[in-house]
Amino acid sequence: MPKTFVFLLIFLIAAPALNAQKTPPEEKPLVVRFSQPGGFYRQPLSVALEGGGATIYYTTDGTYPTTRSIRYTGPFTVANTAVIRAMARRGNISGRPFAKTYFINEPPTDLPVISVSIAPGLLFNPETGIMMDGLGADSAFVHKPGANFWTRREFSCNVEIFEADKTCVFNSGAGMRLFGGYSRIYPQKSIVLVARDRYGKKFFRHRIFGANAPKKFRYLVLRNGGSDWNGAHFRDELMNRLTDGWDMEKQAFRPALLYLNGRYWGLYHIREKINARFLEDHSDVDRDSIDLMEHQRNVRQGSGRHYQRMLKYMNEHDLAEPGHYAWIQSQMDVDNFIDYTVAQIYCDNTDAGGNVRYWRPRRPGGRWRWILFDTDWGFGLYNNQAWQHDAVQFFTDPEGPNWPNPPWSTFLLRSLLKNKEFKRQFINRLCDRLNTSFSPEQVLAEISWFERALGPEMPRHLQRWRQSGAEWQRQVALLREFAEKRPDFLRGCLSRHFDTGAPARLEIEPAEGGNVVVNNCINTGAGGFRGTYFE
């Protein structure tokens, strides 16, 4: 082999190693360290910042720090609740911002606390702020079409989550946007917090809803009570607790307090967001292999072809025929649909007609299921005598108005009730729930739970939003009346609409060491069971 060729071969092999030695070492990221952890303090405190020799700029009003912000020169005193957002800069390189919220002499609370910091102008600029009406709002209508608060834009913010024991379990940049429908008209808006790696952490990593709940979330909804904002503030959450243990997807919830740029912003309910990830968290399904739909036939993800085929079959076949009904059972989870409908009928959710979401795993044998959500209009929100509203007729009306119960929204139940097996199962399941989850004793106990959980926070919350404590108490009293009177009235509705026969009392006393299962729904346990059904 010629010497020149050997020399070139050696050079080509060695060159990459030589070049690698010349690569400058990576610079450490610019970090701001705070002398005091964010959290709750009974008196003012002094805070020092340290940036490893870099120049530090900081803000105290939630604004994203820049070189135009306050330049740090030494320790400063935080005398009132505030968010300190700070950034280190060396030469032309700026580090990411860091934030700490210092709660100074705030009223004690047993609830978790969330602190969101964001440029105030993004929210409250009279012309452009997303929490304001803005210049384009049409005030001739209650919902103010064209108002700024109808925007879907997302903005960068910083989020801190403090557990009930006031330990900080999350602190990172995140996204923020407004959430909800009609409830956006209220001054206290619902909010979605979004974890994205471009802001900071990719997930909210904390079991915020308990040990058996998901451990990470991409989205967290801070819900203002929805349409129940100026009512009891927990109607939807009440239905959520009443359906614990049912085979039905629903959003977890947890009451919490929100501070916005260091200012108390009232009581919220932390909720999961209904999307493909939510379904993956709660079901044995891959989030990329589902069909998710809402309202009449709106496709949120996947395809609506399977659902359309099922509706077409219902239109063209008499479900009174066992074979036809059996095919429908293979397309939709009938048991789940019954429970979903029973929940809506019991609480008299007159906003349920078009406010519906349903999904199926996109695989052989995947059946449609219904998601329980947004039941604010239930429990007599706009009708003090709702306990005596015939929701069985309402949810089976073939000629309801376009809102709130258009014919398409009652089509499934009307079609299925043509089948004797379904009708029997539907009537018995409603009785099952009236005897257990929806019994006066159970519902009253859950209302009392909310009074204990929210009661200590309500005076401050109501004062913050200039609401009446007497009205809140009146709304809770309406819920109690509903709980006491609703079951007997609904039994009367069943008797009027269906050939049920007379009411019949069922009493079961299991032998020692045994239990009895009623209608594949109720496990009597050792204590036995007593309930009302029909002959």
Coordinates of C-alpha atoms in Angstrom, one line a residue:
M1 CA 0.0 0.0 0.0
P2 CA 1.5 3.4 -0.9
K3 CA 2.6 5.5 2.0
T4 CA 0.5 8.5 0.9
F5 CA -2.7 6.4 1.1
V6 CA -1.8 5.2 4.6
F7 CA -1.2 8.8 5.8
L8 CA -4.6 10.0 4.5
L9 CA -6.4 7.0 6.1
I10 CA -4.9 7.8 9.4
F11 CA -5.8 11.5 9.1
L12 CA -9.4 10.8 8.2
I13 CA -9.8 8.5 11.2
A14 CA -8.1 10.8 13.6
A15 CA -9.7 14.1 12.4
P16 CA -13.1 13.6 14.1
A17 CA -11.4 13.0 17.4
L18 CA -9.3 16.2 17.0
N19 CA -12.3 18.3 16.2
A20 CA -14.2 16.9 19.2
Q21 CA -11.5 18.1 21.5
K22 CA -12.0 21.7 20.2
T23 CA -15.8 21.8 20.9
P24 CA -16.3 24.3 23.8
P25 CA -18.0 22.8 26.9
E26 CA -21.8 23.5 27.3
E27 CA -22.6 26.5 29.4
K28 CA -24.7 25.9 32.5
P29 CA -28.3 27.2 32.2
L30 CA -28.9 30.5 33.9
V31 CA -30.8 29.9 37.2
V32 CA -32.2 32.2 39.8
R33 CA -32.2 31.0 43.4
F34 CA -34.5 32.5 46.0
S35 CA -33.4 32.7 49.6
Q36 CA -36.9 31.9 50.9
P37 CA -39.2 29.2 49.5
G38 CA -42.6 30.2 48.1
G39 CA -45.4 29.6 50.6
F40 CA -47.4 30.9 53.5
Y41 CA -46.0 33.4 56.0
R42 CA -47.6 35.2 59.0
Q43 CA -45.6 38.3 58.6
P44 CA -43.5 40.2 56.0
L45 CA -40.2 38.6 55.0
S46 CA -36.9 39.6 53.3
V47 CA -36.1 37.8 50.0
A48 CA -32.7 37.6 48.4
L49 CA -32.0 36.4 44.8
E50 CA -28.8 34.8 43.5
G51 CA -27.9 34.1 39.9
G52 CA -24.3 32.8 39.9
G53 CA -22.9 36.2 39.0
A54 CA -25.4 36.9 36.3
T55 CA -27.6 40.1 36.3
I56 CA -31.1 39.5 37.7
Y57 CA -34.3 41.2 36.7
Y58 CA -37.6 40.7 38.5
T59 CA -41.2 41.7 38.6
T60 CA -43.8 41.8 41.5
D61 CA -47.1 42.0 39.5
G62 CA -47.0 38.8 37.5
T63 CA -45.4 40.2 34.4
Y64 CA -42.8 38.2 32.5
P65 CA -39.4 39.6 33.5
T66 CA -37.3 41.3 30.9
T67 CA -34.3 43.7 30.9
R68 CA -36.8 46.5 31.3
S69 CA -38.0 45.0 34.6
I70 CA -36.6 45.9 38.1
R71 CA -32.8 45.2 38.3
Y72 CA -32.0 43.3 41.4
T73 CA -29.5 45.1 43.7
G74 CA -30.0 43.4 47.0
P75 CA -32.6 41.8 49.4
F76 CA -36.0 43.3 49.4
T77 CA -39.1 43.0 51.6
V78 CA -42.3 41.3 50.6
A79 CA -44.9 42.9 52.9
N80 CA -48.1 41.7 51.1
T81 CA -49.0 38.6 49.1
A82 CA -47.2 38.8 45.8
V83 CA -45.6 36.7 43.0
I84 CA -41.9 37.4 42.4
R85 CA -40.9 36.4 38.8
A86 CA -37.1 36.6 38.2
M87 CA -34.8 36.1 35.3
A88 CA -31.0 35.9 35.1
R89 CA -29.0 37.4 32.2
R90 CA -25.4 37.1 31.2
G91 CA -24.3 39.1 28.1
N92 CA -26.9 38.6 25.4
I93 CA -28.2 35.4 26.9
S94 CA -31.3 35.3 29.1
G95 CA -32.4 32.4 31.3
R96 CA -35.9 31.1 31.7
P97 CA -38.0 33.0 34.4
F98 CA -38.5 31.5 37.8
A99 CA -41.4 32.4 40.1
K100 CA -42.3 32.2 43.8
T101 CA -45.5 33.2 45.4
Y102 CA -45.3 34.6 49.0
F103 CA -48.7 34.5 50.8
I104 CA -48.4 37.0 53.6
N105 CA -50.9 36.8 56.4
E106 CA -53.7 35.2 54.3
P107 CA -56.7 33.6 56.0
P108 CA -56.0 29.9 56.8
T109 CA -57.6 27.3 54.6
D110 CA -57.8 23.5 54.4
L111 CA -58.1 23.5 50.6
P112 CA -55.2 23.4 48.1
V113 CA -54.2 26.7 46.7
I114 CA -53.2 27.5 43.1
S115 CA -51.2 30.6 42.2
V116 CA -51.2 31.8 38.5
S117 CA -48.9 34.7 37.4
I118 CA -49.4 36.3 34.0
A119 CA -49.0 39.8 32.6
P120 CA -51.9 41.8 34.0
G121 CA -52.5 43.6 30.7
L122 CA -53.3 40.3 28.9
L123 CA -56.2 39.9 31.2
F124 CA -57.4 43.3 32.2
N125 CA -56.5 45.8 29.5
P126 CA -60.0 47.5 28.9
E127 CA -59.6 47.1 25.2
T128 CA -57.7 43.9 24.7
G129 CA -57.8 42.0 28.0
I130 CA -59.3 38.5 27.6
M131 CA -61.3 38.8 30.8
M132 CA -62.9 42.1 29.7
D133 CA -65.8 42.9 27.4
G134 CA -63.5 44.8 25.0
L135 CA -64.6 47.1 22.2
G136 CA -66.4 44.5 20.1
A137 CA -68.9 43.3 22.7
D138 CA -72.6 43.6 21.8
S139 CA -74.2 44.5 25.1
A140 CA -77.7 44.1 23.7
F141 CA -77.4 40.4 24.4
V142 CA -76.7 38.8 27.8
H143 CA -73.9 36.7 26.5
K144 CA -72.3 39.7 24.8
P145 CA -71.2 38.2 21.4
G146 CA -67.9 39.7 20.2
A147 CA -66.6 40.2 23.7
N148 CA -62.9 39.5 24.4
F149 CA -63.7 36.7 26.9
W150 CA -65.0 34.5 24.0
T151 CA -61.4 34.1 22.8
R152 CA -59.7 30.7 22.6
R153 CA -56.2 32.1 22.6
E154 CA -53.6 30.7 24.9
F155 CA -51.0 32.7 26.8
S156 CA -47.9 31.9 28.7
C157 CA -48.0 32.0 32.5
N158 CA -46.5 30.5 35.6
V159 CA -48.4 28.0 37.8
E160 CA -47.7 27.0 41.4
I161 CA -49.8 24.3 43.1
F162 CA -49.8 24.1 46.9
E163 CA -51.3 21.0 48.5
A164 CA -53.8 21.2 51.5
D165 CA -50.8 21.0 53.8
K166 CA -49.3 24.0 51.9
T167 CA -46.4 22.0 50.4
C168 CA -45.6 23.2 46.9
V169 CA -46.1 20.2 44.6
F170 CA -45.7 22.0 41.2
N171 CA -44.0 25.1 40.0
S172 CA -43.4 25.7 36.3
G173 CA -44.2 27.8 33.3
A174 CA -47.5 26.7 31.6
G175 CA -50.2 27.9 29.3
M176 CA -53.5 29.5 30.2
R177 CA -56.7 30.1 28.4
L178 CA -60.3 30.7 29.3
F179 CA -62.8 27.9 29.5
G180 CA -66.5 27.2 29.3
G181 CA -69.6 28.3 27.5
Y182 CA -72.3 30.6 28.8
S183 CA -70.5 30.8 32.2
R184 CA -67.9 33.1 30.6
I185 CA -70.3 36.0 31.2
Y186 CA -69.6 35.9 34.9
P187 CA -66.8 38.1 36.3
Q188 CA -65.0 35.0 37.8
K189 CA -64.0 33.1 34.6
S190 CA -63.2 29.4 34.3
I191 CA -59.6 28.7 33.3
V192 CA -57.7 25.9 31.6
L193 CA -54.1 25.4 32.6
V194 CA -51.9 23.6 30.0
A195 CA -48.6 21.9 30.5
R196 CA -46.4 22.1 27.5
D197 CA -42.6 21.6 27.2
R198 CA -42.3 25.0 25.4
Y199 CA -43.5 26.7 28.6
G200 CA -41.7 24.5 31.1
K201 CA -42.7 21.0 32.4
K202 CA -44.5 18.7 30.0
F203 CA -47.1 17.5 32.6
F204 CA -48.6 18.5 35.9
R205 CA -47.1 15.6 37.7
H206 CA -49.0 15.1 41.0
R207 CA -51.9 12.9 42.1
I208 CA -54.1 15.9 42.7
F209 CA -57.3 13.9 42.8
G210 CA -55.9 11.2 45.2
A211 CA -53.9 8.0 45.3
N212 CA -56.1 6.1 42.9
A213 CA -56.4 8.9 40.3
P214 CA -54.0 9.6 37.4
K215 CA -50.5 10.8 38.4
K216 CA -50.0 13.3 35.6
F217 CA -52.1 15.6 33.5
R218 CA -51.6 17.7 30.4
Y219 CA -54.6 19.9 31.2
L220 CA -56.3 21.1 34.5
V221 CA -59.6 22.9 34.4
L222 CA -60.3 25.5 37.1
R223 CA -64.1 25.6 37.0
N224 CA -66.0 28.5 38.4
G225 CA -69.2 26.5 39.1
G226 CA -70.4 26.9 35.6
S227 CA -74.0 28.0 35.3
D228 CA -74.2 27.4 39.1
W229 CA -71.7 30.2 39.7
N230 CA -74.2 32.4 41.6
G231 CA -76.2 29.4 43.0
A232 CA -75.0 26.7 45.3
H233 CA -71.6 26.5 43.4
F234 CA -71.5 22.7 43.5
R235 CA -74.5 21.2 41.6
D236 CA -72.3 19.5 39.1
E237 CA -69.9 18.3 41.7
L238 CA -72.8 16.9 43.8
M239 CA -73.9 14.7 40.9
N240 CA -70.2 13.6 40.5
R241 CA -70.1 12.3 44.1
L242 CA -73.6 10.8 43.9
T243 CA -72.4 8.6 40.9
D244 CA -69.3 7.3 42.6
G245 CA -68.8 3.6 41.8
W246 CA -71.0 3.7 38.6
D247 CA -69.6 2.3 35.4
M248 CA -69.4 5.7 33.7
E249 CA -66.6 8.1 32.8
K250 CA -66.8 11.4 34.6
Q251 CA -64.4 14.1 35.6
A252 CA -62.7 14.0 39.0
F253 CA -63.0 17.2 41.0
R254 CA -61.4 18.9 44.0
P255 CA -62.3 22.3 45.5
A256 CA -59.4 24.8 45.6
L257 CA -58.6 28.5 46.0
L258 CA -57.0 30.5 43.1
Y259 CA -54.7 33.5 43.5
L260 CA -54.1 35.5 40.3
N261 CA -51.0 37.6 40.3
G262 CA -51.1 37.4 44.1
R263 CA -54.7 38.5 44.4
Y264 CA -57.3 36.2 45.9
W265 CA -59.6 35.1 43.0
G266 CA -62.0 32.9 44.9
L267 CA -63.2 29.3 45.1
Y268 CA -62.8 27.0 42.1
H269 CA -63.2 23.3 41.4
I270 CA -60.1 21.6 39.9
R271 CA -61.4 19.3 37.1
E272 CA -60.0 17.0 34.5
K273 CA -60.5 18.0 30.9
I274 CA -62.5 15.6 28.7
N275 CA -60.3 14.6 25.8
A276 CA -58.6 11.5 24.5
R277 CA -56.0 11.5 27.2
F278 CA -58.8 11.6 29.8
L279 CA -60.3 8.5 28.3
E280 CA -57.0 6.7 28.2
D281 CA -56.5 7.5 31.9
H282 CA -59.9 6.1 32.9
S283 CA -60.4 3.2 30.4
D284 CA -58.4 0.4 28.9
V285 CA -57.9 2.3 25.6
D286 CA -55.2 4.0 23.6
R287 CA -55.9 7.7 23.2
D288 CA -55.0 7.5 19.5
S289 CA -57.5 4.8 18.8
I290 CA -60.9 6.2 19.9
D291 CA -63.9 7.9 18.3
L292 CA -65.0 10.8 20.4
M293 CA -68.1 12.8 19.6
E294 CA -70.3 15.5 21.1
H295 CA -73.7 17.1 20.6
Q296 CA -75.7 15.7 17.7
R297 CA -73.0 14.3 15.5
N298 CA -69.9 16.5 16.0
V299 CA -66.7 14.5 15.7
R300 CA -64.0 15.6 18.2
Q301 CA -61.6 12.8 17.3
G302 CA -61.6 9.7 15.1
S303 CA -64.7 9.1 12.9
G304 CA -68.4 9.2 13.3
R305 CA -69.2 6.5 10.7
H306 CA -69.8 3.8 13.3
Y307 CA -72.2 6.0 15.2
Q308 CA -74.0 7.1 12.0
R309 CA -74.4 3.4 11.0
M310 CA -76.0 2.6 14.4
L311 CA -78.5 5.5 14.1
K312 CA -79.4 4.4 10.6
Y313 CA -80.1 0.9 11.9
M314 CA -82.3 2.2 14.7
N315 CA -84.3 4.3 12.1
E316 CA -84.8 1.3 9.8
H317 CA -85.4 -1.5 12.3
D318 CA -88.0 -2.2 15.0
L319 CA -86.1 -2.6 18.2
A320 CA -89.0 -4.4 19.8
E321 CA -87.6 -7.4 17.9
P322 CA -85.1 -9.2 20.1
G323 CA -82.6 -9.8 17.2
H324 CA -82.6 -6.1 16.3
Y325 CA -82.1 -5.1 19.9
A326 CA -79.3 -7.6 20.3
W327 CA -77.4 -6.0 17.4
I328 CA -77.8 -2.5 19.1
Q329 CA -76.4 -4.0 22.3
S330 CA -73.3 -5.1 20.3
Q331 CA -72.8 -1.4 19.1
M332 CA -73.5 0.5 22.3
D333 CA -73.0 -0.2 26.0
V334 CA -76.7 -0.2 26.9
D335 CA -76.0 -0.5 30.6
N336 CA -73.8 2.6 30.6
F337 CA -76.4 4.5 28.6
I338 CA -79.1 3.6 31.1
D339 CA -77.1 4.9 34.0
Y340 CA -76.2 8.1 32.1
T341 CA -79.8 8.7 31.3
V342 CA -81.0 7.9 34.9
A343 CA -78.6 10.4 36.3
Q344 CA -79.9 13.2 33.9
I345 CA -83.5 12.3 34.7
Y346 CA -83.0 12.2 38.4
C347 CA -81.3 15.6 38.7
D348 CA -83.6 17.1 36.0
N349 CA -80.8 18.4 33.9
T350 CA -82.8 20.4 31.3
D351 CA -79.5 21.4 29.6
A352 CA -78.6 17.8 28.8
G353 CA -80.2 17.6 25.3
G354 CA -77.4 18.9 23.2
N355 CA -74.8 18.9 26.0
V356 CA -73.6 15.3 25.5
R357 CA -70.4 13.5 24.8
Y358 CA -69.9 9.9 23.8
W359 CA -67.1 7.7 22.7
R360 CA -66.0 4.2 21.7
P361 CA -62.7 2.3 21.4
R362 CA -61.8 2.1 17.7
R363 CA -61.4 -1.7 17.7
P364 CA -63.5 -4.8 16.9
G365 CA -66.3 -4.9 19.4
G366 CA -65.8 -1.3 20.6
R367 CA -69.1 0.0 21.8
W368 CA -70.3 3.6 22.4
R369 CA -70.3 4.9 26.0
W370 CA -71.5 8.2 27.5
I371 CA -69.6 10.6 29.6
L372 CA -71.3 12.4 32.5
F373 CA -70.5 16.1 32.7
D374 CA -71.9 19.6 33.0
T375 CA -75.0 18.9 35.1
D376 CA -75.2 22.5 36.5
W377 CA -78.7 23.0 35.3
G378 CA -79.9 20.1 37.5
F379 CA -81.3 20.1 41.0
G380 CA -83.5 23.1 40.3
L381 CA -81.0 25.7 39.3
Y382 CA -83.7 27.8 37.4
N383 CA -86.8 26.1 38.8
N384 CA -87.5 26.1 42.6
Q385 CA -90.0 23.3 42.0
A386 CA -87.8 21.2 39.8
W387 CA -88.3 18.2 42.1
Q388 CA -91.7 17.8 40.6
H389 CA -90.7 18.2 36.9
D390 CA -91.5 15.1 34.9
A391 CA -88.1 14.4 33.4
V392 CA -89.2 11.0 32.1
Q393 CA -91.6 12.8 29.7
F394 CA -89.0 15.5 29.0
F395 CA -86.3 13.0 27.9
T396 CA -88.7 11.0 25.8
D397 CA -90.5 13.9 24.1
P398 CA -90.5 13.2 20.3
E399 CA -91.3 16.8 19.5
G400 CA -89.2 18.8 21.9
P401 CA -88.0 22.3 20.8
N402 CA -84.6 22.8 19.2
W403 CA -83.5 23.7 22.7
P404 CA -83.4 22.2 25.3
N405 CA -84.6 18.8 24.1
P406 CA -84.6 18.5 20.3
P407 CA -86.0 15.3 18.8
W408 CA -82.5 14.0 17.9
S409 CA -81.5 14.2 21.6
T410 CA -84.4 11.9 22.7
F411 CA -84.2 9.6 19.8
L412 CA -82.0 6.9 21.4
L413 CA -84.1 6.5 24.5
R414 CA -87.4 6.6 22.6
S415 CA -86.1 3.9 20.3
L416 CA -84.7 1.7 23.0
L417 CA -87.9 1.9 25.1
K418 CA -89.7 0.0 22.3
N419 CA -87.9 -3.1 23.5
K420 CA -89.5 -4.8 26.6
E421 CA -86.2 -6.0 28.0
F422 CA -84.7 -2.5 27.8
K423 CA -87.8 -1.0 29.3
R424 CA -87.7 -3.4 32.2
Q425 CA -84.0 -2.8 32.8
F426 CA -84.4 1.0 32.6
I427 CA -87.3 1.1 35.1
N428 CA -85.5 -1.2 37.5
R429 CA -82.2 0.7 37.2
L430 CA -83.9 4.0 38.0
C431 CA -85.5 2.3 41.0
D432 CA -82.1 0.8 42.0
R433 CA -80.6 4.3 42.1
L434 CA -83.5 5.9 43.9
N435 CA -83.1 3.2 46.5
T436 CA -79.3 3.8 46.9
S437 CA -77.3 6.6 45.3
F438 CA -80.3 8.9 45.0
S439 CA -82.1 8.0 48.2
P440 CA -82.9 11.1 50.4
E441 CA -80.5 9.9 53.1
Q442 CA -77.6 9.6 50.6
V443 CA -78.2 12.8 48.8
L444 CA -78.6 14.8 52.0
A445 CA -75.4 13.3 53.4
E446 CA -73.5 14.5 50.2
I447 CA -75.0 18.0 50.5
S448 CA -73.8 18.1 54.1
W449 CA -70.3 17.1 52.8
F450 CA -70.2 20.1 50.5
E451 CA -71.4 22.4 53.3
R452 CA -68.5 21.2 55.5
A453 CA -66.0 21.4 52.6
L454 CA -67.0 24.7 51.1
G455 CA -68.8 26.4 54.0
P456 CA -65.7 27.9 55.7
E457 CA -64.6 29.4 52.3
M458 CA -67.9 30.8 51.1
P459 CA -68.0 34.1 53.1
R460 CA -64.7 35.2 51.7
H461 CA -65.6 34.0 48.2
L462 CA -69.0 35.6 48.2
Q463 CA -67.6 38.9 49.5
R464 CA -64.9 38.8 46.7
W465 CA -67.6 38.5 44.0
R466 CA -70.3 40.6 45.8
Q467 CA -72.7 37.8 46.2
S468 CA -75.2 37.1 48.9
G469 CA -74.6 34.7 51.7
A470 CA -78.4 34.4 52.3
E471 CA -78.9 33.5 48.6
W472 CA -76.2 30.7 48.9
Q473 CA -78.0 29.3 51.9
R474 CA -81.3 29.5 50.1
Q475 CA -79.8 27.5 47.2
V476 CA -78.5 24.8 49.5
A477 CA -82.0 24.6 51.1
L478 CA -83.5 24.1 47.6
L479 CA -81.1 21.2 47.1
R480 CA -82.2 19.6 50.4
E481 CA -85.9 19.9 49.4
F482 CA -85.0 18.3 46.0
A483 CA -83.3 15.5 47.8
E484 CA -86.2 14.8 50.1
K485 CA -89.0 14.9 47.5
R486 CA -87.5 13.8 44.2
P487 CA -87.5 10.0 44.6
D488 CA -91.3 9.6 45.3
F489 CA -92.2 12.0 42.5
L490 CA -90.1 10.1 40.0
R491 CA -91.7 6.8 41.1
G492 CA -95.0 8.4 40.3
C493 CA -93.7 9.4 36.8
L494 CA -92.7 5.8 36.1
S495 CA -96.1 4.5 37.1
R496 CA -97.8 7.0 34.8
H497 CA -95.7 6.4 31.8
F498 CA -95.2 2.7 32.0
D499 CA -97.4 -0.3 32.9
T500 CA -95.5 -0.9 36.1
G501 CA -98.2 -2.2 38.4
A502 CA -98.4 -1.1 42.0
P503 CA -95.3 -0.2 44.1
A504 CA -93.8 -3.1 45.8
R505 CA -91.5 -3.2 48.8
L506 CA -88.4 -5.4 48.5
E507 CA -86.6 -6.5 51.7
I508 CA -83.5 -8.8 51.7
E509 CA -81.8 -10.2 54.8
P510 CA -78.7 -12.3 53.8
A511 CA -77.7 -15.3 55.9
E512 CA -74.7 -14.8 58.1
G513 CA -71.5 -14.5 56.0
G514 CA -73.4 -14.0 52.7
N515 CA -74.7 -11.2 50.6
V516 CA -77.1 -10.7 47.7
V517 CA -76.7 -8.9 44.4
V518 CA -79.8 -7.1 43.1
N519 CA -80.2 -6.4 39.4
N520 CA -76.4 -6.7 38.9
C521 CA -76.2 -3.3 40.5
I522 CA -76.7 -3.5 44.3
N523 CA -74.6 -5.6 46.6
T524 CA -76.6 -5.8 49.8
G525 CA -73.7 -6.7 52.1
A526 CA -74.2 -8.1 55.5
G527 CA -76.6 -5.4 56.5
G528 CA -79.3 -6.4 54.0
F529 CA -81.3 -4.2 51.7
R530 CA -84.7 -2.4 51.6
G531 CA -86.1 -0.7 48.6
T532 CA -89.2 0.2 46.6
Y533 CA -89.8 -1.3 43.1
F534 CA -93.0 -2.1 41.1
E535 CA -95.0 -5.3 40.7

